[in-house]
PDB file of C-alpha atoms in Angstrom:
ATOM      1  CA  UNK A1273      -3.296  45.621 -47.492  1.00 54.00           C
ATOM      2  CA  UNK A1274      -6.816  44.997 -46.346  1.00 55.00           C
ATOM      3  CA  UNK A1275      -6.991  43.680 -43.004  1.00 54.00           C
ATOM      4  CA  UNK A1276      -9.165  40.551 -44.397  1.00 56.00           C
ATOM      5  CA  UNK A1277      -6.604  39.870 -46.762  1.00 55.00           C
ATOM      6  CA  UNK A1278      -4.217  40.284 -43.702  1.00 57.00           C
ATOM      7  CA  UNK A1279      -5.834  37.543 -41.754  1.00 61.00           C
ATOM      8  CA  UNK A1280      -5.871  35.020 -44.544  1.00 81.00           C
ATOM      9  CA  UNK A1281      -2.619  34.656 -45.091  1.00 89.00           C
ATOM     10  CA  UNK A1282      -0.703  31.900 -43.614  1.00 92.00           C
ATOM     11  CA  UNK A1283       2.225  30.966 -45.849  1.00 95.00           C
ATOM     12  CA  UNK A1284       3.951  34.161 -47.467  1.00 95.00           C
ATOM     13  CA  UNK A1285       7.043  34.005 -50.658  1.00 95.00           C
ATOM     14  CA  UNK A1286       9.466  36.462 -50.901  1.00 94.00           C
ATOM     15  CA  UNK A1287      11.557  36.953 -53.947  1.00 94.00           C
ATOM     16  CA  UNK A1288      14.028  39.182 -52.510  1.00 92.00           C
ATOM     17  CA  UNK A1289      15.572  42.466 -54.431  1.00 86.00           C
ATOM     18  CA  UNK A1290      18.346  44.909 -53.717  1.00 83.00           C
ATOM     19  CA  UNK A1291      15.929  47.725 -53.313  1.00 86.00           C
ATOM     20  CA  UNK A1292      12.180  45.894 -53.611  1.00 90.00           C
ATOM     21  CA  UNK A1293      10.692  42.461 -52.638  1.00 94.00           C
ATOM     22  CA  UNK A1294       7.971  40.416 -54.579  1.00 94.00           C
ATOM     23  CA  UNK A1295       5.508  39.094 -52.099  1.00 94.00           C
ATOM     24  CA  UNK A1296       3.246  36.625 -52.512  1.00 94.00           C
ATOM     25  CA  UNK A1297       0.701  35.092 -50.000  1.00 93.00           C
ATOM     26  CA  UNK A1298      -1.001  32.020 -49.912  1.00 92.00           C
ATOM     27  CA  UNK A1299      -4.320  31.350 -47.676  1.00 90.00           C
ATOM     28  CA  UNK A1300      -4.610  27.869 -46.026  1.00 89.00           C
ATOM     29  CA  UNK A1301      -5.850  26.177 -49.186  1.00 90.00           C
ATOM     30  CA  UNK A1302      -3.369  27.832 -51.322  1.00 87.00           C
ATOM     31  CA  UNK A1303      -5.146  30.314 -53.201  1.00 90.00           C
ATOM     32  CA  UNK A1304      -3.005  33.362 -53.536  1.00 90.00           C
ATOM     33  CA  UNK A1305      -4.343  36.319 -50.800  1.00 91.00           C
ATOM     34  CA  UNK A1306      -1.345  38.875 -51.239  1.00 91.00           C
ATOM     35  CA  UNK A1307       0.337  39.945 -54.680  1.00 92.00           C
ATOM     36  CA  UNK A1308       2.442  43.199 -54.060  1.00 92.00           C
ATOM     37  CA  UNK A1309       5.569  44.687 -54.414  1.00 93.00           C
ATOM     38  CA  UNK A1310       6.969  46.050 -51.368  1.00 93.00           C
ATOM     39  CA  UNK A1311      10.342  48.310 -50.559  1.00 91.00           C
ATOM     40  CA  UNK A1312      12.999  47.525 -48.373  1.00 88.00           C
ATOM     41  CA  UNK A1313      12.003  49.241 -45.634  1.00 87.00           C
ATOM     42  CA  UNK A1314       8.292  48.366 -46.032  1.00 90.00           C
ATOM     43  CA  UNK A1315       9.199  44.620 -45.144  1.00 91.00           C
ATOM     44  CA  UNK A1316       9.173  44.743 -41.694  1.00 91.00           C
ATOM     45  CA  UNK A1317       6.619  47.545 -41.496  1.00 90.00           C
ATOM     46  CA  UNK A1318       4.216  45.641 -42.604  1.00 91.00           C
ATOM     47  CA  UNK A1319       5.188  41.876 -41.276  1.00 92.00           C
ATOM     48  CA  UNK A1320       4.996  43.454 -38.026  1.00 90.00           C
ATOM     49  CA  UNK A1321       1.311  44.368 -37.804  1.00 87.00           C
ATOM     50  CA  UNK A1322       0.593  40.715 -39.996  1.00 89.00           C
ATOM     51  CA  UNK A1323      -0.249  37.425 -38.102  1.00 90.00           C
ATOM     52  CA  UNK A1324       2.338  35.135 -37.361  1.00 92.00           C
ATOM     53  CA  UNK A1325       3.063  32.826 -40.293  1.00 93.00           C
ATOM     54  CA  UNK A1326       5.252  30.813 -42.561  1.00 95.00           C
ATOM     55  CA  UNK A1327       7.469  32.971 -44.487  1.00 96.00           C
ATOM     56  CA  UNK A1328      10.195  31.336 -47.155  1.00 95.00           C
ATOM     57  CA  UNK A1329      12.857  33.059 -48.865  1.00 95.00           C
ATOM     58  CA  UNK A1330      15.614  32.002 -51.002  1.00 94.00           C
ATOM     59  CA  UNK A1331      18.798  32.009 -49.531  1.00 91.00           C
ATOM     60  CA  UNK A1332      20.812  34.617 -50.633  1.00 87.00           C
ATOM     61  CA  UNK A1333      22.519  37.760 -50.255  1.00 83.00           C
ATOM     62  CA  UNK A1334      20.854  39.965 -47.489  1.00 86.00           C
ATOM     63  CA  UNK A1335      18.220  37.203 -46.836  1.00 91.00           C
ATOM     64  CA  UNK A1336      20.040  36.079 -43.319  1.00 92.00           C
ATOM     65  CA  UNK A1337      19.577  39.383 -42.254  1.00 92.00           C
ATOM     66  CA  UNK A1338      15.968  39.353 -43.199  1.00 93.00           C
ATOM     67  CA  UNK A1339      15.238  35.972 -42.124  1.00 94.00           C
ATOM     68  CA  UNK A1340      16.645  36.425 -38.624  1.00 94.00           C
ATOM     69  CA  UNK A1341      14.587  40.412 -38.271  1.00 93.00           C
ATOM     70  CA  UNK A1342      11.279  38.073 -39.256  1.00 95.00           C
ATOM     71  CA  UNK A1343      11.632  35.901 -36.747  1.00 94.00           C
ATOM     72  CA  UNK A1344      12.432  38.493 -34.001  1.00 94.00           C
ATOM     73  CA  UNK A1345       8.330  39.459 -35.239  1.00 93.00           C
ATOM     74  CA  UNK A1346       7.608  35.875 -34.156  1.00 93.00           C
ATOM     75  CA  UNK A1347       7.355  34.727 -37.847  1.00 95.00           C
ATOM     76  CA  UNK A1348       8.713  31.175 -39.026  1.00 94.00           C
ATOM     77  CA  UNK A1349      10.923  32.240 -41.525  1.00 95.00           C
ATOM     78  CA  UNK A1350      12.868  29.529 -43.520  1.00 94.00           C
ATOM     79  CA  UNK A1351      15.719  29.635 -46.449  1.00 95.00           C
ATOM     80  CA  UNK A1352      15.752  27.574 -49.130  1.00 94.00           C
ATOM     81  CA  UNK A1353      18.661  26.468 -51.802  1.00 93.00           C
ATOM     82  CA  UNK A1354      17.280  28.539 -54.951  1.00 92.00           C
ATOM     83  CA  UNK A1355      18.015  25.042 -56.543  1.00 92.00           C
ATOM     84  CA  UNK A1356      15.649  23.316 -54.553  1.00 93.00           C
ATOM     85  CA  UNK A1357      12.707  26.280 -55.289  1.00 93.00           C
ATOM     86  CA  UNK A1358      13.625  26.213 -58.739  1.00 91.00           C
ATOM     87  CA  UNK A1359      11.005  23.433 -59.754  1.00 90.00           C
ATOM     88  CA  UNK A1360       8.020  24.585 -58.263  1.00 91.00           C
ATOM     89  CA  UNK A1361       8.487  27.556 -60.664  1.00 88.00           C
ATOM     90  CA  UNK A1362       5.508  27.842 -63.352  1.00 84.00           C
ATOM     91  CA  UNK A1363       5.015  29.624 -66.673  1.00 77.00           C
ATOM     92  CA  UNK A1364       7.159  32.019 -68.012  1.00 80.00           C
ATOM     93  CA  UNK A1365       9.991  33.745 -65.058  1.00 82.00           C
ATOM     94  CA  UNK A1366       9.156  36.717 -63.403  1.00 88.00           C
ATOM     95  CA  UNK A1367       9.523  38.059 -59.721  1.00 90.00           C
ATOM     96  CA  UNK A1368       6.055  37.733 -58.447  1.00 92.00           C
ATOM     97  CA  UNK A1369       6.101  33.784 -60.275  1.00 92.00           C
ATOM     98  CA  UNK A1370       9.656  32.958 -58.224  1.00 93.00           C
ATOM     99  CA  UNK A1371       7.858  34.494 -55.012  1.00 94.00           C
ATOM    100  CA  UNK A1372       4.877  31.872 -55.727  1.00 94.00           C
ATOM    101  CA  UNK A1373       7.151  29.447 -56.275  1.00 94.00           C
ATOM    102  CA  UNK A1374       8.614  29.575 -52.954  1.00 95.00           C
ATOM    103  CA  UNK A1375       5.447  29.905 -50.937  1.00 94.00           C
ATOM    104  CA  UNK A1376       4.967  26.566 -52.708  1.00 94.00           C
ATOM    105  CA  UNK A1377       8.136  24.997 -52.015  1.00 94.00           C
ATOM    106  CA  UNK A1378       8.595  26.181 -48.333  1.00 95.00           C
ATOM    107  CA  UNK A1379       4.926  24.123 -47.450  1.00 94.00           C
ATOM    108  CA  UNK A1380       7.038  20.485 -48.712  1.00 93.00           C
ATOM    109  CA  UNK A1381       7.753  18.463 -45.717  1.00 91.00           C
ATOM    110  CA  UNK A1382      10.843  17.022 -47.468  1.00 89.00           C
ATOM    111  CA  UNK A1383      12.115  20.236 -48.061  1.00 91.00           C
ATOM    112  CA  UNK A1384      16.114  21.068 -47.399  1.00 89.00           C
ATOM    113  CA  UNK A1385      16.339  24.552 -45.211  1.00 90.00           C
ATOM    114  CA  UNK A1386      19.607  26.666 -44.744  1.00 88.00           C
ATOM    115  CA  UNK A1387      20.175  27.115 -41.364  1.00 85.00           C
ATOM    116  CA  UNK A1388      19.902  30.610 -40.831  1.00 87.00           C
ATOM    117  CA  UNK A1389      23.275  32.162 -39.586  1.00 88.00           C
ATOM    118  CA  UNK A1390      24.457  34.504 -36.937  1.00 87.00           C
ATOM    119  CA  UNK A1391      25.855  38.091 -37.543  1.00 89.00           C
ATOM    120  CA  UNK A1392      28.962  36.017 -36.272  1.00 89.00           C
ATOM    121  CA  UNK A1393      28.977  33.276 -38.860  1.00 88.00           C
ATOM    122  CA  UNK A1394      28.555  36.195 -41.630  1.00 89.00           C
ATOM    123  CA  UNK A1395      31.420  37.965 -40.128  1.00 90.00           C
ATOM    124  CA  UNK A1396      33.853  35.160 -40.331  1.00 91.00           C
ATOM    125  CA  UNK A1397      32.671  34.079 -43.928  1.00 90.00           C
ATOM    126  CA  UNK A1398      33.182  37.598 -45.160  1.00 92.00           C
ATOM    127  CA  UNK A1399      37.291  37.317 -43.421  1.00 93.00           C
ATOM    128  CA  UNK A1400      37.583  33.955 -45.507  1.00 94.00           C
ATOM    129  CA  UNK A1401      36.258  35.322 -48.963  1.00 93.00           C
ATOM    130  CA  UNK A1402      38.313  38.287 -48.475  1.00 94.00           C
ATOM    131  CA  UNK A1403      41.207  36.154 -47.454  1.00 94.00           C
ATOM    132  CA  UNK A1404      40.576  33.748 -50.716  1.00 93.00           C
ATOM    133  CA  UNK A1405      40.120  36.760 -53.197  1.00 93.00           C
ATOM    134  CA  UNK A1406      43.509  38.023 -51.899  1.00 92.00           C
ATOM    135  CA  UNK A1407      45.498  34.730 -51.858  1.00 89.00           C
ATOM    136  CA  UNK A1408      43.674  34.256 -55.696  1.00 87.00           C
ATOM    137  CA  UNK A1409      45.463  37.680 -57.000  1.00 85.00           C
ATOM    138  CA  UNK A1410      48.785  36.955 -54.557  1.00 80.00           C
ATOM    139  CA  UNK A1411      48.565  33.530 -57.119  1.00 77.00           C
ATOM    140  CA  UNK A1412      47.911  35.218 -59.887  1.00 76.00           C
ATOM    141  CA  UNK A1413      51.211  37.437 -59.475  1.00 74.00           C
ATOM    142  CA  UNK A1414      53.223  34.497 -58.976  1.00 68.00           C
ATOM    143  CA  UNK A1415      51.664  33.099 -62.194  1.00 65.00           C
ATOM    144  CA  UNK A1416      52.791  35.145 -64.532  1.00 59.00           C
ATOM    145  CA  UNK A1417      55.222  33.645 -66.385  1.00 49.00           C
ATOM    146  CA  UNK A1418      58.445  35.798 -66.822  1.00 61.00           C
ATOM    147  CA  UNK A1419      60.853  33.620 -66.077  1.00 61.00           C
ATOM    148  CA  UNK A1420      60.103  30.651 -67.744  1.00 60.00           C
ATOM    149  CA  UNK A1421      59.857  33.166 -70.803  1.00 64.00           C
ATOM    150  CA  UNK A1422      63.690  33.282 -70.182  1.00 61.00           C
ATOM    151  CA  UNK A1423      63.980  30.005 -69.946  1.00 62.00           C
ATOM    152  CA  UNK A1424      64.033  29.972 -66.043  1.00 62.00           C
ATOM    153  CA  UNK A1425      62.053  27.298 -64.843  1.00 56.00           C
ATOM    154  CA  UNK A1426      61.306  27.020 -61.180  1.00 57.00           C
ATOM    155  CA  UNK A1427      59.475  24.235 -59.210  1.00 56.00           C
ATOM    156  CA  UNK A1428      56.025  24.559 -58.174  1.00 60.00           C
ATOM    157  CA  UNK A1429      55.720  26.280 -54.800  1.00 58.00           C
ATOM    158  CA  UNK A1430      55.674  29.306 -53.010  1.00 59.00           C
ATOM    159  CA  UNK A1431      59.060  28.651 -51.104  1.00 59.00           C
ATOM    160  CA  UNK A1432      60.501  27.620 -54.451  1.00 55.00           C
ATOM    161  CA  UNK A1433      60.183  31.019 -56.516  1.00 60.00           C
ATOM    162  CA  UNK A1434      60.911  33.101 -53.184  1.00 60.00           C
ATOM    163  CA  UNK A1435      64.835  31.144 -53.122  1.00 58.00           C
ATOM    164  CA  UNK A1436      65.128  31.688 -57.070  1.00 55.00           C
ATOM    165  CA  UNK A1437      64.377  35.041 -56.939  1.00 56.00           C
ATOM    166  CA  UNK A1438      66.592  35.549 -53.574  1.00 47.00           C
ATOM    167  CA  UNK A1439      69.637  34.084 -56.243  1.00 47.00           C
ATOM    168  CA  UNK A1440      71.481  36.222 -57.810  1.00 44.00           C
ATOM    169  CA  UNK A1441      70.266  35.770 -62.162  1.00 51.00           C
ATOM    170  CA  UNK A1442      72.781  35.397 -64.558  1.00 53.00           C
ATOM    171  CA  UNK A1443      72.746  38.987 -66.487  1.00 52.00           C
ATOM    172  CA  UNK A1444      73.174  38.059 -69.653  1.00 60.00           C
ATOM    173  CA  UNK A1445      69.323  36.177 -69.019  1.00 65.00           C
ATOM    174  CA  UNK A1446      67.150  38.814 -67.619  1.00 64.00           C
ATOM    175  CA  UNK A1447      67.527  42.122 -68.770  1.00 70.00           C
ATOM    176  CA  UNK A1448      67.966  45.090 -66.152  1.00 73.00           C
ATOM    177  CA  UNK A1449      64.131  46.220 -67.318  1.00 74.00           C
ATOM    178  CA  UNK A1450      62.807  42.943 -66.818  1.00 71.00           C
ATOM    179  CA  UNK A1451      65.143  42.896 -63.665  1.00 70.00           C
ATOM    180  CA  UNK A1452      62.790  45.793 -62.160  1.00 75.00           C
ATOM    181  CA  UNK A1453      59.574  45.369 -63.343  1.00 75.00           C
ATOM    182  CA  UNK A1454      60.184  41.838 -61.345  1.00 73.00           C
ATOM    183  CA  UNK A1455      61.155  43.849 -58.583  1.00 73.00           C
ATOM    184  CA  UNK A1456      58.927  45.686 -58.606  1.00 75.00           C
ATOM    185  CA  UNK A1457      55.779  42.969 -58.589  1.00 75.00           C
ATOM    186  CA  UNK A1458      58.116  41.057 -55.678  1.00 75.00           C
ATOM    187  CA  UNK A1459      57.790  44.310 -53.366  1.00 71.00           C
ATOM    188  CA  UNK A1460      54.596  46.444 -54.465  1.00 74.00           C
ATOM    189  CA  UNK A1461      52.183  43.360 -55.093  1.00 77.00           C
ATOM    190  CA  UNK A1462      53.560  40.038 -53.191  1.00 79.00           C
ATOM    191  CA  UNK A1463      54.765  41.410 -49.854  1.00 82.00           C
ATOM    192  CA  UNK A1464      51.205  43.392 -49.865  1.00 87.00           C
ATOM    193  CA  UNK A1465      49.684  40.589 -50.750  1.00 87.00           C
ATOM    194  CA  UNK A1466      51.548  38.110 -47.938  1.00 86.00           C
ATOM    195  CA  UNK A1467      50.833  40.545 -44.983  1.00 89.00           C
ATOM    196  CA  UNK A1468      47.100  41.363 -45.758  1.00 92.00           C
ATOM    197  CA  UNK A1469      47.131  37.528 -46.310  1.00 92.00           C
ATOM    198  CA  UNK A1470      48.930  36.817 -42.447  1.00 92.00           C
ATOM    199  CA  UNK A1471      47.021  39.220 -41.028  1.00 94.00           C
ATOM    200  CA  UNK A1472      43.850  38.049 -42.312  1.00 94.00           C
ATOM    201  CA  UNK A1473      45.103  34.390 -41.355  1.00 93.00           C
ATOM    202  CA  UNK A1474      46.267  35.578 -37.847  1.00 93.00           C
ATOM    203  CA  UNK A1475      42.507  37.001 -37.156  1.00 93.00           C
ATOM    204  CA  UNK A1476      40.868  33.678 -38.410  1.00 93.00           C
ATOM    205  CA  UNK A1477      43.192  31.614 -36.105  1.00 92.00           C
ATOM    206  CA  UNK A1478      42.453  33.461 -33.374  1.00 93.00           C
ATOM    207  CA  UNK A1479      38.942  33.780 -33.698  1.00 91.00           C
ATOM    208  CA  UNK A1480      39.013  29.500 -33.958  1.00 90.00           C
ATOM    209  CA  UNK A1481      41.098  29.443 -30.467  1.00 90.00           C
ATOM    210  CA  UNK A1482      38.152  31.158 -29.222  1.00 89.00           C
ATOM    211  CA  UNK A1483      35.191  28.604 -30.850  1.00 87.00           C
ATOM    212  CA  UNK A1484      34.157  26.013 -29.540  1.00 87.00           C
ATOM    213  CA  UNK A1485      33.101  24.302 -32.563  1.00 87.00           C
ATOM    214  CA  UNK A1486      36.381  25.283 -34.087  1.00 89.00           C
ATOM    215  CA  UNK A1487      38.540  23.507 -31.367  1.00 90.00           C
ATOM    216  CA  UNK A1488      36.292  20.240 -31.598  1.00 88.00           C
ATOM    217  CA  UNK A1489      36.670  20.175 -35.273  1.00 89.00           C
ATOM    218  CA  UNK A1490      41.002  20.843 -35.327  1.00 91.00           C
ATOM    219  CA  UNK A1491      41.131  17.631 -32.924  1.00 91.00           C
ATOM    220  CA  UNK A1492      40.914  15.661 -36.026  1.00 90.00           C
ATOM    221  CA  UNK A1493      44.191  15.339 -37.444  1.00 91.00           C
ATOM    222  CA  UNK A1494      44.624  17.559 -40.539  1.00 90.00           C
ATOM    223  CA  UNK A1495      41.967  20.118 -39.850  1.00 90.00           C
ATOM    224  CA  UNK A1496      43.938  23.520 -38.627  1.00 91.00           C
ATOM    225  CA  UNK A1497      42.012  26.841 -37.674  1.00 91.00           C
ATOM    226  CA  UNK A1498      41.362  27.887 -41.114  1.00 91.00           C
ATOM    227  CA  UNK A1499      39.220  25.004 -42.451  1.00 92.00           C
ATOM    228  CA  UNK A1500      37.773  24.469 -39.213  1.00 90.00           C
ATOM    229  CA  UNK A1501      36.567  28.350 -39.219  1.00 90.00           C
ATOM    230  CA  UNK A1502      35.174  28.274 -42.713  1.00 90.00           C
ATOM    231  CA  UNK A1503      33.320  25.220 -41.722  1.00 89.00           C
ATOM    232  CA  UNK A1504      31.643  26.754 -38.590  1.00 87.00           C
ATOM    233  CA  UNK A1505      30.915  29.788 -40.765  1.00 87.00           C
ATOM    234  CA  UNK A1506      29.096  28.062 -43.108  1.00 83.00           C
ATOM    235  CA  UNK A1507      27.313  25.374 -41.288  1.00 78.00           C
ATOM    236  CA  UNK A1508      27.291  25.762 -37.542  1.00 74.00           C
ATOM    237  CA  UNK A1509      27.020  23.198 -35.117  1.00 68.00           C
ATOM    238  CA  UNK A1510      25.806  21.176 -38.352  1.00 65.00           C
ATOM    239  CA  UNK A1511      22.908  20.117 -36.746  1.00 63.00           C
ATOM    240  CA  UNK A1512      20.467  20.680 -39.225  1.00 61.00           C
ATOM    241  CA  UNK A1513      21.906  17.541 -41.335  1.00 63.00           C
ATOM    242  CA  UNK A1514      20.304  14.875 -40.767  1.00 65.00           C
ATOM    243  CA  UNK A1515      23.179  12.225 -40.809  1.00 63.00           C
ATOM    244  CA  UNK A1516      26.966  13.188 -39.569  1.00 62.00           C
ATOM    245  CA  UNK A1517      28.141  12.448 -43.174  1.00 62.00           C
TER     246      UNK A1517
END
C-alpha cells in the first residue's frame, strides 16, 4: 500500500474471512483510501507499520482474537453486532461492500460495541457450548420414544425414566431385542453422556469458586455456578451496558 495512502487512513472495515479479510479504509472525510484483500497473516503485517486508527469488525468467530492482537498495535479496534452493521450496507452484497459498511457504522456515536473478551472468557464459553451440545444429544437419547411405543409411559424427568428402567418390565411388554438395544443406549450413550456431562459441570463449578464475578452473581438466590459462569463468559463485569437492567 502506498505510504500516502497509508497516512490517510483513519477509520479502517474489516469483513473478516476464514482464510482472507476485505479491507476497506476511509480518510477523515470518508472517501474510501484503502480497497484490498488481505490474508490472514498479512493482517497484522501490515496494521503494524499503519498509523494508529479506528478499526471495526463484526463480531464473530476469530474476530476477539483479532480485535484484542490490533489493539496490542495501539489500534482502537471495536466489534459490532452484524445486526447493528447490517443497515449501513449499500447496493448489491459483497465482501468489500460489508467492509464499507462497517467503517461506516463503527464512526456512529450511538453505536452498540461488544466488549471484547479475554482468552479466559472464550475458554469458559467454549466448556458451556460443549457442555450444552452434550446435554442436547444426552436429551435426545432419553427422547426417543420406545417405551411409550409399548405403552410404557413414564413422567417427565430425568430421575423418573432412570427408576422405570431400574424396575424390573413385565416380559410379555418389551421383547428381549428391544430389552437390549435399551440396554444398550442406557450404558454405551447415557452413562457417557452423564460423566462427560459431570465432569464438564465439575470444571465450570470450580472455575466459578475461583471468579470473582461468579461468586457476586450466585449471592442472588437461584443463580448457581453454571449460569453465573456463562454469564461472566459472555458479558464480563457487564460494564459496558449502560443501565444494570
Amino acid at each position: 500500500m502506498p505510504e500516502r495512502a497509508k497516512a490517510r487512513v483513519t477509520v479502517v472495515g474489516i469483513d473478516i474471512g476464514k482464510n482472507s479479510f476485505h479491507v476497506v479504509g476511509l480518510d477523515r472525510r470518508g472517501a474510501i483510501v484503502l480497497r484490498q484483500r488481505w490474508s490472514r497473516g498479512q493482517v497484522e503485517e501490515r496494521f503494524a507499520n499503519m498509523p494508529r486508527c479506528l478499526i471495526g469488525m463484526e463480531a464473530c468467530v476469530g474476530a476477539h482474537h483479532l480485535a484484542r492482537r490490533l489493539r496490542a498495535l495501539g489500534h482502537d479496534a471495536r466489534l459490532m453486532p452484524p445486526k447493528y452493521v447490517r443497515p449501513y450496507s449499500k447496493g448489491q452484497k459483497n465482501d468489500f461492500r460489508d467492509a464499507e459498511a462497517i467503517a461506516e457504522a463503527v464512526q456512529r456515536p450511538t453505536m452498540r460495541f461488544v466488549v471484547t473478551k479475554t482468552p479466559d472468557q472464550l475458554d469458559l464459553q467454549s466448556l458451556h457450548r460443549v457442555r450444552e451440545r452434550l446435554v442436547s444429544q444426552r436429551t435426545g437419547v432419553i427422547n426417543q420414544a420406545f417405551l411409550l411405543e409399548r405403552g410404557i409411559a413414564v413422567r417427565q424427568g430425568l430421575r423418573f425414566l432412570r427408576a422405570e428402567l431400574i424396575l424390573a418390565t413385565p416380559p410379555d411388554v418389551l421383547s428381549p431385542r428391544m430389552v437390549r438395544i435399551i440396554e444398550d443406549l442406557l450404558a454405551c450413550d447415557w452413562r457417557r453422556l452423564d460423566e462427560r456431562v459431570e465432569r464438564l459441570s465439575d470444571e465450570i463449578e470450580a472455575i466459578a469458586r475461583q471468579d470473582a464475578g461468579c461468586e457476586r452473581l450466585m449471592s442472588v438466590p437461584g443463580i448457581g455456578p453454571i449460569i453465573s459462569s456463562a454469564m461472566v463468559a459472555a458479558i464480563g463485569a457487564g460494564d459496558v451496558f449502560s443501565h444494570a437492567r
